Amino acid sequence: MTTAFVRWFGLALGASMMAGSLISGAVAKDLTVTTWTATSPGLKDWWKVIEEKFEKANPGVDVKIENIAFGDYIRTLTTRFVAGSAPSIVHVPLPTINLPAWAEAGFLKNVDDRIAGTDIATKWPDNQAAMSWKGVNYGVLLVHYGYVFFVNEKMFKDAGIAIPTNKDELLAAAKALTKDSKYGFAITDDNTVNFMRDALEFVSGLGGQWAKDGAWNFTDPTVVEAIDLWREIGQKYAPRGTDINAKRQAFYDGNVAMMIENPSVWPNVAAAAKPDVVGDLHLATMPFKVVPGDVSHGFSIPQEADAETVKLAWAFTEMAASPDLMRSYVELVKSPVARPGVDEALLKDRDTIVIAKSAENAQVLVPNEYYGVRKNYAAFSTELTNTLRTILQGQASTKEALAGLKERLNAKGITP
Amino acid sequence: MTRVAETAALGGAAALARPVRARHGATPQEGYGFALALLAPSSALIGALLLVPLVLLLIISFKSVKLGNIALILKADFTWGNYFRVLSDPATWHSLSISGTYIAGSSIIAFGLGLATALILNEKFPAQRLFRTLILLPWAVPGITATIAFLWILQPSFGVLNFLLRTLGLATQDINWFGDSRLALAAVIFPTVWKTYPFFTIMLLAALQTIPRELYEAASIDGANRRRQFQWITWPSIRRYAIVALVFNAMYVFREFDFIYASTKGGPQGATDTIAIRIYNLAFEAFDMAAASALGVLTFVIVAISVLGFVRWQMKVEQR
């Protein structure tokens, strides 16, 4: 009797497990997308749009947008790749620096063949190269932008000065507006890559090239001049020790008259600025002859994904890069995108028009062809950050410090 | 059913025949089996949670792949290269010295504060219980809350500390606590001390309460002043507890990561690049899991040797 019971029980259990798996397979296929932006203003709405549209176009597919805090994002994703539990689609934050290590480790799928059949191959800007490594595309770039100049117009009006349009006016304005516990300018002054990024914005903006013909060019007079300008403003006319959040908050609170930031910060202004300040905050054209730019937001597919997941993940990527979704991105996030010709929503407003124009001829801070920098980004950024810290602390002449940087990078075998 | 009844009857007969033989009288083999069976679930759980990651860490540290899927790492060749790489890197020794300074600085100051507060709280005074609770409060504050609070307190331009220093005329310009390589280590030691001194207070207060009051009365009659009483009664009585507390605190501080990473990320110019921060940066900034694992294993060995050495020394002291 006992044996018969065990046999029947086993059969029933097996049958119910099989039926359960068949039913669940028929009901829904999960497509997980990891991002750090699921709660960000603008982007959270875009995720809803693409999620609904994709689920409608693919019945039986359940898109799960999984949010991971930006500070934990790279660590979490890397750990998941190592453990073999990657999501279906990886949202790559900063392709220039995040992608090479993941591509080298074999975590990402080559999508060359898939791109070849789409207009991404023909229409996408050169910055799609940020999603490639050693000639292979490992995903699709969604956003490239130019940095924009955030200004508090009331502070300028009260001081009786115009918004600066060049480096000399920038320095003069920063000096004039630094008074009564308010500051003319804000830089990121912490130990992250944002510290280095803010300094490189000055270098690119003044037309400096810190690498040339495959060699370091840090002692070039334009580079030295740009870093000197950054140092003078950072030392004398900016609050000290501001991390990226404190820098932005100081501007939102009306304690800082100017800052340079990426355009995705603009949607935050309405929500984060003080009510009596928000109306005074606007965007202006960069006071440099060159608009420094950057790339962000790429979609990649993990190497470990099964055939069905890859098919769906690529369909999702194509949908994200489609004119409709890119247009929706522009409208909701107020950011330029990689797809050309869909930024009309930005041209309707005096502030967002600056965002659109800045993206047109922006030059990325770290050119995609600087393979040495991209591959050894941690070592490179540590050396550069240390040097910039020495300069900002006023411990050495800019030219000498940059010459020392060049020597140390060469000694470590790091080339651009 | 019949078989069970027979067995029970036999067992009952045996019990009647030898009533003196209790459970502890079972043969060693039977006893071990029973004990092992009881221990098995918890052992398996501990094994899964503790040993598996450690073994995995050890394996990765001996593999020739810097970063990759775990299956790829396991298939990779065995190498000592990661250990050579880590040990020959001056940055490792720099991190070790930073860790040493950080541990010494935070432990000594926290110990001093803890001892002082324990001595005060051991005295009888009004609202003693309230003060005991208040002094222990930093220990109960979650790390993330303390981190955010200190980041704001020490913010150079808008923070409270610099505001006070400026107001009191002690500083003429904003001091960049976390951004100046000459100050950053002190800036991370300060919150660590605040967070850890209550641990010393608790340990030392408990030790102080074991000292009989009569000893102090006798010493007082003999003419010993407060300093002498501390030297000859208090310190010898609490010394063992103090050393244990120092070792425990050092181990806690050695692995401190959250506050340092949130405030300085190991910078500026490596001024706060402790071993814990370096391991993290190797793994997730430089994407060199193999070197990070090797350094993790070496750290484990250093801590194990230090603790074993301490235990042996402590045993010798006890025997004297």
XYZ file of C-alpha atoms in Angstrom:
736
model
C 0.000 0.000 0.000
C 2.809 2.325 0.975
C 4.742 1.530 -2.212
C 1.664 2.170 -4.336
C 1.085 5.454 -2.569
C 4.677 6.580 -3.155
C 4.438 5.607 -6.830
C 1.176 7.520 -7.354
C 2.430 10.478 -5.418
C 5.609 10.602 -7.531
C 3.624 10.398 -10.736
C 1.260 13.136 -9.628
C 4.155 15.365 -8.557
C 6.003 14.841 -11.842
C 2.882 15.504 -13.887
C 2.040 18.668 -11.987
C 5.619 19.944 -12.322
C 5.565 19.308 -16.049
C 2.176 20.944 -16.415
C 3.314 23.882 -14.302
C 6.388 24.456 -16.393
C 4.380 24.169 -19.612
C 1.782 26.598 -18.352
C 4.337 29.099 -17.095
C 6.226 28.775 -20.364
C 3.077 29.470 -22.282
C 1.968 32.313 -20.064
C 5.024 34.539 -19.864
C 8.629 34.850 -20.883
C 10.522 37.302 -18.683
C 12.731 39.878 -20.372
C 14.771 41.569 -17.672
C 16.414 44.918 -18.280
C 18.751 46.302 -15.644
C 19.110 50.050 -15.353
C 19.952 52.726 -12.815
C 17.370 55.123 -14.271
C 14.024 53.463 -13.527
C 13.184 56.193 -11.026
C 14.920 59.143 -12.723
C 12.725 62.059 -13.853
C 11.845 61.665 -17.512
C 13.503 58.293 -17.923
C 11.083 56.526 -15.611
C 8.288 57.579 -17.974
C 10.215 56.424 -21.033
C 10.735 52.983 -19.514
C 6.980 52.680 -19.039
C 6.384 53.609 -22.685
C 8.786 51.014 -24.077
C 7.680 48.351 -21.608
C 4.027 48.702 -22.587
C 4.749 48.942 -26.293
C 7.030 45.914 -26.316
C 4.651 43.762 -24.291
C 1.832 44.722 -26.659
C 3.937 43.827 -29.691
C 5.102 40.565 -28.112
C 2.220 38.879 -26.314
C 3.400 36.515 -23.616
C 6.542 38.523 -22.889
C 6.819 40.192 -19.508
C 9.345 43.049 -19.505
C 10.851 43.594 -16.083
C 12.725 46.856 -15.541
C 15.086 46.189 -12.657
C 16.518 49.262 -10.963
C 19.974 49.194 -9.379
C 21.398 52.294 -7.699
C 24.027 53.972 -9.893
C 26.684 53.627 -7.202
C 26.197 49.848 -7.146
C 25.461 49.355 -10.820
C 28.815 48.319 -12.280
C 29.663 46.140 -9.267
C 26.299 44.372 -9.341
C 26.340 43.796 -13.081
C 29.935 42.562 -13.075
C 29.148 40.133 -10.264
C 26.097 38.874 -12.124
C 28.125 38.382 -15.302
C 30.754 36.405 -13.378
C 28.079 34.302 -11.691
C 26.343 33.595 -14.995
C 23.113 35.318 -14.011
C 23.104 38.362 -16.261
C 19.833 40.101 -17.187
C 18.349 39.729 -20.679
C 19.418 43.255 -21.649
C 22.213 45.256 -20.075
C 21.848 49.002 -19.974
C 25.453 50.205 -20.253
C 25.871 53.531 -18.419
C 29.085 54.980 -19.854
C 30.087 52.862 -22.840
C 33.446 54.587 -23.309
C 34.706 53.297 -19.999
C 32.347 50.487 -18.935
C 32.145 48.484 -22.130
C 35.777 47.466 -22.831
C 36.265 45.344 -19.687
C 32.945 43.553 -20.169
C 33.656 42.995 -23.864
C 37.186 41.691 -23.170
C 35.827 39.320 -20.536
C 33.448 37.843 -23.102
C 30.320 38.950 -21.267
C 28.635 40.629 -24.241
C 27.303 39.361 -27.533
C 28.645 40.492 -30.886
C 25.751 42.262 -32.636
C 27.512 43.161 -35.890
C 25.274 40.903 -37.990
C 22.128 42.220 -36.385
C 23.145 45.869 -36.827
C 24.026 45.211 -40.477
C 20.379 44.696 -41.371
C 19.140 47.948 -39.818
C 19.472 51.688 -40.346
C 21.693 51.828 -37.257
C 24.534 50.841 -39.589
C 23.913 53.765 -41.905
C 22.317 56.516 -39.841
C 24.033 56.299 -36.457
C 26.718 58.866 -35.598
C 30.402 57.984 -35.335
C 29.961 57.786 -31.564
C 28.377 54.351 -32.013
C 32.074 53.381 -31.834
C 31.759 53.754 -28.068
C 29.726 50.535 -28.134
C 32.411 48.711 -30.073
C 35.640 47.162 -28.912
C 38.423 45.990 -31.228
C 36.220 46.497 -34.253
C 33.223 44.540 -32.968
C 29.895 46.096 -31.982
C 28.658 44.919 -28.597
C 25.449 46.902 -28.510
C 23.647 49.994 -29.690
C 24.298 53.508 -28.445
C 21.173 55.427 -27.495
C 22.437 58.820 -26.396
C 25.175 61.250 -27.295
C 25.130 64.833 -26.149
C 27.021 68.062 -25.697
C 27.565 69.523 -22.249
C 25.438 72.562 -21.499
C 25.994 75.719 -19.506
C 23.604 76.096 -16.572
C 23.159 79.709 -15.440
C 21.246 81.547 -12.734
C 20.081 84.555 -14.726
C 18.937 86.542 -11.690
C 22.434 86.495 -10.211
C 23.771 87.891 -13.491
C 21.040 90.518 -13.712
C 21.589 91.604 -10.104
C 25.308 91.987 -10.748
C 24.682 93.817 -14.023
C 26.757 91.475 -16.143
C 26.009 89.435 -19.239
C 26.094 85.662 -19.592
C 29.681 84.794 -20.630
C 30.335 83.685 -24.170
C 34.077 83.012 -23.946
C 36.710 81.933 -21.421
C 37.744 85.461 -20.415
C 34.162 86.478 -19.739
C 33.662 83.226 -17.838
C 36.559 83.992 -15.504
C 35.428 87.600 -15.051
C 31.844 86.535 -14.320
C 32.968 83.850 -11.853
C 35.019 86.476 -10.030
C 32.245 89.080 -10.005
C 29.576 86.686 -8.777
C 31.591 85.211 -5.923
C 30.477 87.266 -2.939
C 28.166 87.162 0.093
C 28.571 83.367 0.571
C 27.556 82.777 -3.073
C 29.859 81.387 -5.696
C 30.319 82.219 -9.346
C 30.911 78.664 -10.525
C 30.720 75.048 -9.328
C 33.000 72.150 -10.143
C 32.936 68.561 -8.941
C 35.596 68.469 -6.253
C 35.647 64.879 -5.013
C 37.644 61.726 -5.708
C 35.475 60.311 -8.475
C 35.855 60.385 -12.237
C 33.470 63.363 -12.273
C 36.299 65.468 -10.836
C 38.437 64.553 -13.829
C 35.502 64.925 -16.221
C 34.892 68.525 -15.172
C 38.534 69.419 -15.785
C 38.549 67.718 -19.196
C 35.478 69.767 -20.187
C 37.704 72.859 -19.983
C 40.424 71.146 -22.038
C 38.065 70.004 -24.791
C 36.185 73.313 -24.635
C 39.308 75.360 -25.282
C 40.224 73.041 -28.137
C 43.016 71.238 -26.316
C 44.074 67.750 -27.283
C 45.599 65.795 -24.414
C 46.682 63.014 -26.726
C 47.989 63.381 -30.252
C 49.345 60.891 -32.778
C 49.240 58.056 -30.267
C 51.222 59.937 -27.601
C 50.355 62.000 -24.538
C 50.044 65.711 -25.192
C 49.316 67.014 -21.697
C 51.986 69.709 -21.832
C 50.495 71.297 -24.922
C 50.012 75.036 -24.170
C 46.250 74.883 -24.810
C 45.859 71.978 -22.379
C 47.924 73.775 -19.744
C 45.946 76.991 -20.279
C 42.641 75.110 -19.904
C 43.728 73.389 -16.689
C 45.011 76.709 -15.345
C 41.603 78.277 -15.997
C 39.859 75.311 -14.309
C 42.225 75.626 -11.335
C 41.730 79.355 -10.910
C 37.951 79.053 -11.030
C 37.927 75.946 -8.841
C 40.249 77.423 -6.222
C 38.865 80.934 -5.989
C 35.313 81.064 -7.270
C 33.737 77.672 -6.520
C 32.608 75.947 -3.321
C 35.119 73.340 -2.119
C 34.627 69.606 -1.719
C 31.407 69.421 -3.697
C 30.647 65.973 -5.032
C 28.442 65.834 -8.104
C 25.225 65.956 -6.072
C 26.391 68.808 -3.847
C 27.547 70.705 -6.935
C 24.117 70.420 -8.567
C 22.299 71.155 -5.309
C 24.337 74.318 -4.781
C 23.105 75.481 -8.188
C 19.495 74.424 -7.514
C 19.577 76.317 -4.206
C 20.773 79.543 -5.830
C 24.180 79.420 -4.133
C 26.071 79.100 -7.413
C 25.648 81.146 -10.575
C 27.087 78.785 -13.209
C 27.938 75.157 -13.781
C 28.656 72.883 -16.717
C 26.667 69.673 -16.753
C 25.212 67.076 -19.047
C 21.724 67.862 -20.363
C 20.051 64.992 -18.522
C 20.355 67.146 -15.393
C 17.935 69.709 -16.832
C 14.707 67.731 -16.072
C 15.836 67.544 -12.424
C 15.951 71.325 -12.088
C 12.179 71.769 -11.909
C 11.887 69.165 -9.164
C 15.020 69.895 -7.157
C 15.422 73.689 -7.306
C 14.054 75.990 -4.627
C 10.672 77.440 -5.668
C 11.990 81.010 -5.524
C 15.050 80.084 -7.614
C 13.712 77.698 -10.229
C 12.456 80.459 -12.543
C 15.930 82.005 -12.700
C 17.700 78.839 -13.819
C 18.309 78.492 -17.524
C 20.586 76.922 -20.089
C 23.039 78.855 -22.233
C 25.508 78.060 -24.980
C 28.871 76.900 -23.653
C 31.346 79.767 -23.212
C 33.965 77.787 -25.157
C 34.787 77.562 -28.830
C 34.304 73.789 -28.811
C 31.349 72.072 -27.152
C 32.639 69.141 -25.079
C 30.421 66.097 -25.303
C 29.948 62.564 -24.144
C 28.034 59.362 -24.809
C 25.824 57.338 -22.507
C 23.063 54.746 -22.414
C 23.861 51.751 -24.580
C 21.958 48.474 -24.802
C 23.902 45.211 -24.898
C 22.933 41.553 -24.863
C 24.766 39.137 -22.571
C 26.750 36.333 -24.174
C 25.068 33.744 -21.961
C 21.519 34.534 -23.169
C 19.680 31.682 -24.917
C 18.538 32.000 -28.540
C 14.990 33.058 -27.692
C 16.158 35.688 -25.204
C 18.676 37.038 -27.726
C 15.919 37.349 -30.323
C 13.662 39.219 -27.911
C 16.489 41.347 -26.525
C 17.462 42.452 -30.007
C 13.825 43.231 -30.832
C 13.700 45.345 -27.675
C 16.932 47.123 -28.640
C 15.617 47.807 -32.139
C 12.406 49.172 -30.667
C 14.383 51.450 -28.325
C 16.389 52.735 -31.298
C 13.309 53.161 -33.508
C 12.229 56.693 -34.523
C 9.117 56.494 -32.325
C 10.896 55.506 -29.142
C 13.842 57.810 -29.761
C 11.420 60.681 -30.297
C 9.642 59.711 -27.111
C 13.011 59.675 -25.320
C 13.753 63.214 -26.506
C 10.321 64.430 -25.392
C 10.352 62.815 -21.973
C 14.017 63.032 -20.998
C 14.818 66.320 -22.758
C 18.002 64.778 -24.025
C 19.408 64.444 -27.511
C 19.696 60.892 -28.814
C 21.891 58.941 -31.187
C 19.259 58.732 -33.933
C 19.421 61.849 -36.076
C 16.368 63.907 -37.011
C 14.107 63.150 -34.043
C 14.912 66.063 -31.744
C 12.147 68.432 -32.836
C 10.698 68.364 -29.296
C 13.843 70.105 -28.081
C 13.479 72.962 -30.547
C 10.294 74.347 -28.978
C 11.780 75.788 -25.813
C 14.517 78.399 -25.210
C 16.391 76.072 -22.836
C 16.072 72.756 -24.595
C 17.057 74.340 -27.899
C 20.495 74.801 -26.282
C 20.564 71.063 -25.585
C 19.772 70.276 -29.224
C 22.356 72.707 -30.600
C 25.056 71.553 -28.174
C 24.711 67.977 -29.370
C 25.260 68.867 -33.005
C 29.017 69.351 -32.990
C 29.993 68.045 -29.576
C 33.400 66.439 -29.223
C 33.614 63.574 -26.765
C 35.956 64.021 -23.792
C 37.595 60.638 -24.320
C 37.684 59.841 -28.033
C 36.508 56.320 -28.806
C 39.732 55.499 -30.638
C 41.820 56.033 -27.480
C 41.951 52.290 -26.897
C 44.778 52.503 -24.374
C 42.824 54.937 -22.219
C 39.618 52.938 -22.480
C 41.315 49.651 -21.690
C 43.292 51.001 -18.727
C 40.696 53.482 -17.616
C 41.063 52.824 -13.879
C 44.835 53.316 -13.901
C 44.599 56.292 -16.274
C 41.871 58.047 -14.293
C 43.692 57.440 -11.002
C 46.873 59.054 -12.338
C 45.050 61.963 -13.948
C 42.857 62.552 -10.887
C 45.890 62.520 -8.586
C 47.626 65.063 -10.804
C 44.580 67.320 -10.985
C 44.253 67.096 -7.197
C 47.855 68.257 -6.820
C 47.155 71.123 -9.181
C 43.929 72.152 -7.434
C 45.624 72.041 -4.025
C 48.159 74.448 -5.474
C 51.129 72.236 -4.752
C 52.756 72.409 -8.170
C 52.809 74.387 -11.391
C 50.278 73.074 -13.883
C 52.847 72.405 -16.587
C 55.210 70.531 -14.259
C 52.406 68.455 -12.805
C 51.122 67.524 -16.265
C 54.650 66.676 -17.418
C 54.929 64.354 -14.405
C 51.633 62.747 -15.340
C 52.909 62.054 -18.842
C 56.030 60.381 -17.416
C 54.090 58.228 -14.956
C 51.642 57.043 -17.600
C 54.503 56.145 -19.925
C 56.317 54.368 -17.095
C 53.220 52.269 -16.469
C 53.062 51.377 -20.137
C 49.767 53.176 -20.659
C 49.455 54.844 -24.033
C 46.449 56.707 -25.427
C 3.717 -2.663 13.353
C 4.689 -5.959 14.914
C 8.364 -5.327 14.176
C 8.260 -1.931 15.887
C 6.568 -3.412 18.931
C 9.200 -6.149 19.143
C 12.027 -3.659 18.957
C 10.456 -1.514 21.625
C 10.006 -4.552 23.821
C 13.625 -5.560 23.385
C 14.758 -2.045 24.136
C 12.584 -1.967 27.172
C 14.032 -5.258 28.385
C 17.553 -3.970 27.934
C 16.695 -0.863 29.849
C 15.279 -2.915 32.651
C 18.347 -5.126 32.731
C 20.790 -2.191 32.917
C 18.929 0.714 34.455
C 22.108 2.600 35.409
C 23.281 3.014 31.832
C 22.181 6.466 30.799
C 22.499 8.308 27.470
C 26.056 9.435 28.208
C 26.943 5.806 28.682
C 26.390 5.045 24.993
C 29.425 3.944 23.047
C 31.423 6.843 21.564
C 30.469 5.850 18.036
C 26.738 6.045 18.789
C 27.159 9.397 20.547
C 29.131 10.926 17.680
C 26.561 9.783 15.133
C 23.763 11.395 17.052
C 25.762 14.584 17.587
C 26.757 14.720 13.932
C 23.167 14.267 12.862
C 22.141 17.191 15.049
C 24.984 19.316 13.781
C 24.501 18.453 10.115
C 21.871 21.060 9.147
C 23.663 23.987 10.769
C 27.048 22.736 9.505
C 25.716 22.536 5.979
C 24.324 26.053 6.252
C 27.563 27.455 7.655
C 29.482 25.562 4.996
C 27.369 27.074 2.258
C 27.504 30.595 3.621
C 31.093 30.690 4.792
C 33.255 28.034 3.261
C 31.990 28.046 -0.319
C 32.768 31.759 -0.927
C 36.137 31.346 0.763
C 37.026 28.342 -1.357
C 35.819 30.169 -4.451
C 37.937 33.180 -3.508
C 40.946 30.912 -3.102
C 40.349 29.256 -6.481
C 39.919 32.569 -8.334
C 43.099 33.897 -6.738
C 45.064 31.059 -8.372
C 43.553 31.389 -11.846
C 45.089 33.059 -14.862
C 41.887 34.882 -15.912
C 41.423 38.441 -14.622
C 37.697 38.634 -15.323
C 35.261 36.178 -16.821
C 32.334 33.891 -16.308
C 32.857 31.539 -13.347
C 32.873 28.517 -15.672
C 35.699 30.088 -17.685
C 37.605 30.984 -14.523
C 37.363 27.426 -13.189
C 38.701 26.042 -16.467
C 41.641 28.489 -16.560
C 45.230 27.500 -15.758
C 46.602 27.507 -12.258
C 49.086 30.321 -11.550
C 50.958 32.016 -8.733
C 51.094 35.123 -10.913
C 48.304 36.988 -9.128
C 50.123 36.732 -5.808
C 53.408 37.862 -7.366
C 51.589 40.737 -9.064
C 49.907 41.868 -5.871
C 52.960 41.474 -3.646
C 55.287 43.245 -6.066
C 52.913 46.187 -6.480
C 53.999 49.127 -4.282
C 50.327 50.132 -4.063
C 49.646 47.009 -1.972
C 52.246 47.981 0.608
C 51.003 51.552 0.530
C 47.472 50.281 1.266
C 48.761 48.104 4.063
C 50.499 51.074 5.686
C 47.342 53.203 5.273
C 45.305 50.408 6.880
C 47.809 50.226 9.745
C 47.659 53.970 10.353
C 43.882 53.976 10.082
C 43.518 51.098 12.558
C 46.056 52.532 15.000
C 44.646 56.055 14.779
C 41.013 55.148 15.144
C 41.570 52.417 17.772
C 43.814 54.460 20.056
C 41.559 57.522 20.040
C 38.391 55.446 20.353
C 39.974 53.457 23.189
C 40.925 56.635 25.038
C 37.416 58.024 24.648
C 35.846 54.707 25.565
C 37.990 54.382 28.698
C 37.242 57.940 29.767
C 33.498 57.536 29.279
C 33.524 54.126 30.994
C 35.308 55.601 34.028
C 32.786 58.446 34.184
C 29.801 56.140 33.767
C 31.142 53.847 36.495
C 30.707 56.642 39.013
C 27.385 57.319 40.668
C 25.724 60.583 39.609
C 22.216 61.818 38.811
C 20.677 60.640 35.494
C 23.460 58.072 35.156
C 21.237 55.674 33.171
C 20.282 58.423 30.724
C 23.916 59.353 30.122
C 24.840 55.687 29.639
C 22.216 55.451 26.898
C 23.265 58.709 25.268
C 26.949 57.813 25.208
C 26.205 54.458 23.621
C 23.998 56.033 20.945
C 26.617 56.270 18.126
C 27.039 52.506 18.242
C 23.344 52.039 17.521
C 23.251 54.495 14.625
C 23.236 52.673 11.259
C 26.450 53.095 9.272
C 24.734 54.761 6.327
C 23.095 57.364 8.585
C 26.411 58.183 10.225
C 28.069 58.378 6.799
C 25.546 60.857 5.422
C 25.664 62.937 8.603
C 29.456 63.209 8.569
C 29.593 63.927 4.844
C 27.423 66.974 5.508
C 29.158 67.971 8.734
C 32.561 67.902 7.016
C 31.430 69.469 3.714
C 33.975 72.255 3.186
C 31.806 75.159 2.029
C 28.400 74.388 3.485
C 29.275 72.043 6.396
C 28.801 72.737 10.102
C 32.378 72.030 11.197
C 33.994 74.538 8.856
C 31.272 77.039 9.714
C 32.164 76.687 13.398
C 35.881 76.938 12.675
C 35.341 80.076 10.586
C 33.023 81.622 13.176
C 35.495 80.965 15.978
C 38.286 82.420 13.879
C 40.154 79.116 13.776
C 40.056 78.888 9.979
C 40.306 81.613 7.380
C 39.247 79.501 4.400
C 37.224 76.367 3.702
C 39.108 73.243 4.716
C 38.599 70.455 2.199
C 38.606 67.534 4.635
C 38.056 64.727 2.158
C 39.725 66.427 -0.807
C 43.076 67.337 0.738
C 45.508 64.443 0.750
C 47.097 65.766 3.963
C 43.789 65.719 5.873
C 41.720 62.948 4.316
C 42.941 60.115 6.558
C 42.238 62.145 9.691
C 38.845 63.037 8.212
C 37.874 59.373 7.878
C 39.350 58.441 11.280
C 37.155 61.031 13.020
C 33.767 59.436 12.141
C 35.201 55.961 12.716
C 36.170 56.964 16.248
C 32.697 58.410 16.822
C 31.109 55.168 15.658
C 33.373 52.757 17.542
C 34.187 54.336 20.916
C 30.909 53.111 22.515
C 32.131 49.554 21.971
C 35.091 50.285 24.262
C 32.768 52.033 26.697
C 30.554 48.956 26.989
C 33.445 46.493 27.308
C 35.408 48.563 29.799
C 32.370 49.546 31.841
C 31.501 45.864 32.216
C 35.078 45.185 33.333
C 35.075 48.109 35.760
C 31.947 46.823 37.442
C 33.689 43.582 38.380
C 36.254 45.419 40.539
C 35.327 45.208 44.246
C 34.829 48.632 45.837
C 36.724 47.441 48.888
C 39.984 47.526 46.963
C 39.595 51.257 46.371
C 38.605 51.844 50.008
C 41.680 49.976 51.186
C 43.912 51.864 48.762
C 42.395 55.130 49.869
C 43.119 54.314 53.520
C 46.687 53.500 52.493
C 46.942 56.991 50.992
C 46.816 56.115 47.285
C 45.552 59.002 45.158
C 43.256 58.570 42.095
C 46.148 58.137 39.702
C 47.753 55.435 41.872
C 44.420 53.693 42.262
C 44.014 53.603 38.514
C 47.593 52.395 38.032
C 47.490 49.608 40.624
C 43.845 48.560 40.806
C 41.797 49.681 37.823
C 44.189 49.066 34.948
C 45.421 45.616 36.062
C 41.777 44.586 36.515
C 40.565 45.742 33.120
C 43.724 45.157 31.068
C 42.657 41.758 29.723
C 39.264 43.112 28.662
C 40.892 46.176 27.122
C 43.212 44.061 24.998
C 40.392 41.833 23.798
C 38.316 44.918 22.952
C 41.251 46.462 21.075
C 41.742 43.323 19.004
C 38.051 43.034 18.205
C 37.884 46.701 17.277
C 40.990 46.437 15.111
C 39.407 43.555 13.205
C 36.206 45.564 12.773
C 38.045 48.663 11.601
C 40.343 46.679 9.314
C 37.389 45.689 7.160
C 35.761 49.151 7.292
C 34.643 50.054 3.826
C 31.350 51.937 3.718
C 32.361 55.269 5.162
C 35.728 55.503 3.418
C 34.304 54.554 0.059
C 31.377 56.947 0.365
C 33.572 59.875 1.405
C 36.863 59.493 -0.446
C 36.789 56.317 -2.558
C 40.352 55.711 -1.386
C 41.608 59.105 -2.530
C 42.767 61.759 -2.732
C 46.090 60.564 -4.102
C 45.669 57.243 -2.291
C 45.562 58.914 1.126
C 42.714 56.679 2.338
C 43.360 53.665 0.127
C 43.039 50.976 2.797
C 43.273 47.288 1.940
C 39.480 46.936 1.887
C 39.150 49.839 -0.553
C 41.987 48.548 -2.691
C 40.408 45.109 -3.003
C 37.153 46.704 -4.104
C 38.832 49.013 -6.594
C 40.886 46.176 -8.045
C 37.751 44.094 -8.561
C 35.282 46.697 -9.781
C 37.328 49.631 -11.089
C 40.241 47.793 -12.667
C 38.118 44.661 -13.256
C 40.964 42.463 -12.019
C 39.062 39.885 -9.968
C 42.074 37.583 -9.809
C 44.333 40.173 -8.166
C 41.485 41.305 -5.894
C 40.957 37.691 -4.802
C 44.684 37.181 -4.188
C 44.785 40.315 -2.054
C 41.651 39.124 -0.253
C 43.303 35.800 0.567
C 46.479 37.539 1.747
C 44.404 39.816 3.958
C 42.646 36.797 5.404
C 46.026 35.225 6.166
C 47.344 38.439 7.757
C 44.299 38.711 10.016
C 44.429 35.010 10.916
C 48.147 35.177 11.807
C 47.613 38.356 13.828
C 44.730 36.845 15.786
C 46.549 33.559 16.376
C 49.635 35.461 17.510
C 47.516 37.516 19.842
C 45.796 34.462 21.303
C 49.142 32.751 21.976
C 50.528 35.904 23.574
C 47.392 36.307 25.655
C 47.670 32.694 26.845
C 51.273 33.287 27.882
C 50.260 36.416 29.789
C 47.494 34.447 31.523
C 49.951 31.726 32.604
C 52.296 34.220 34.274
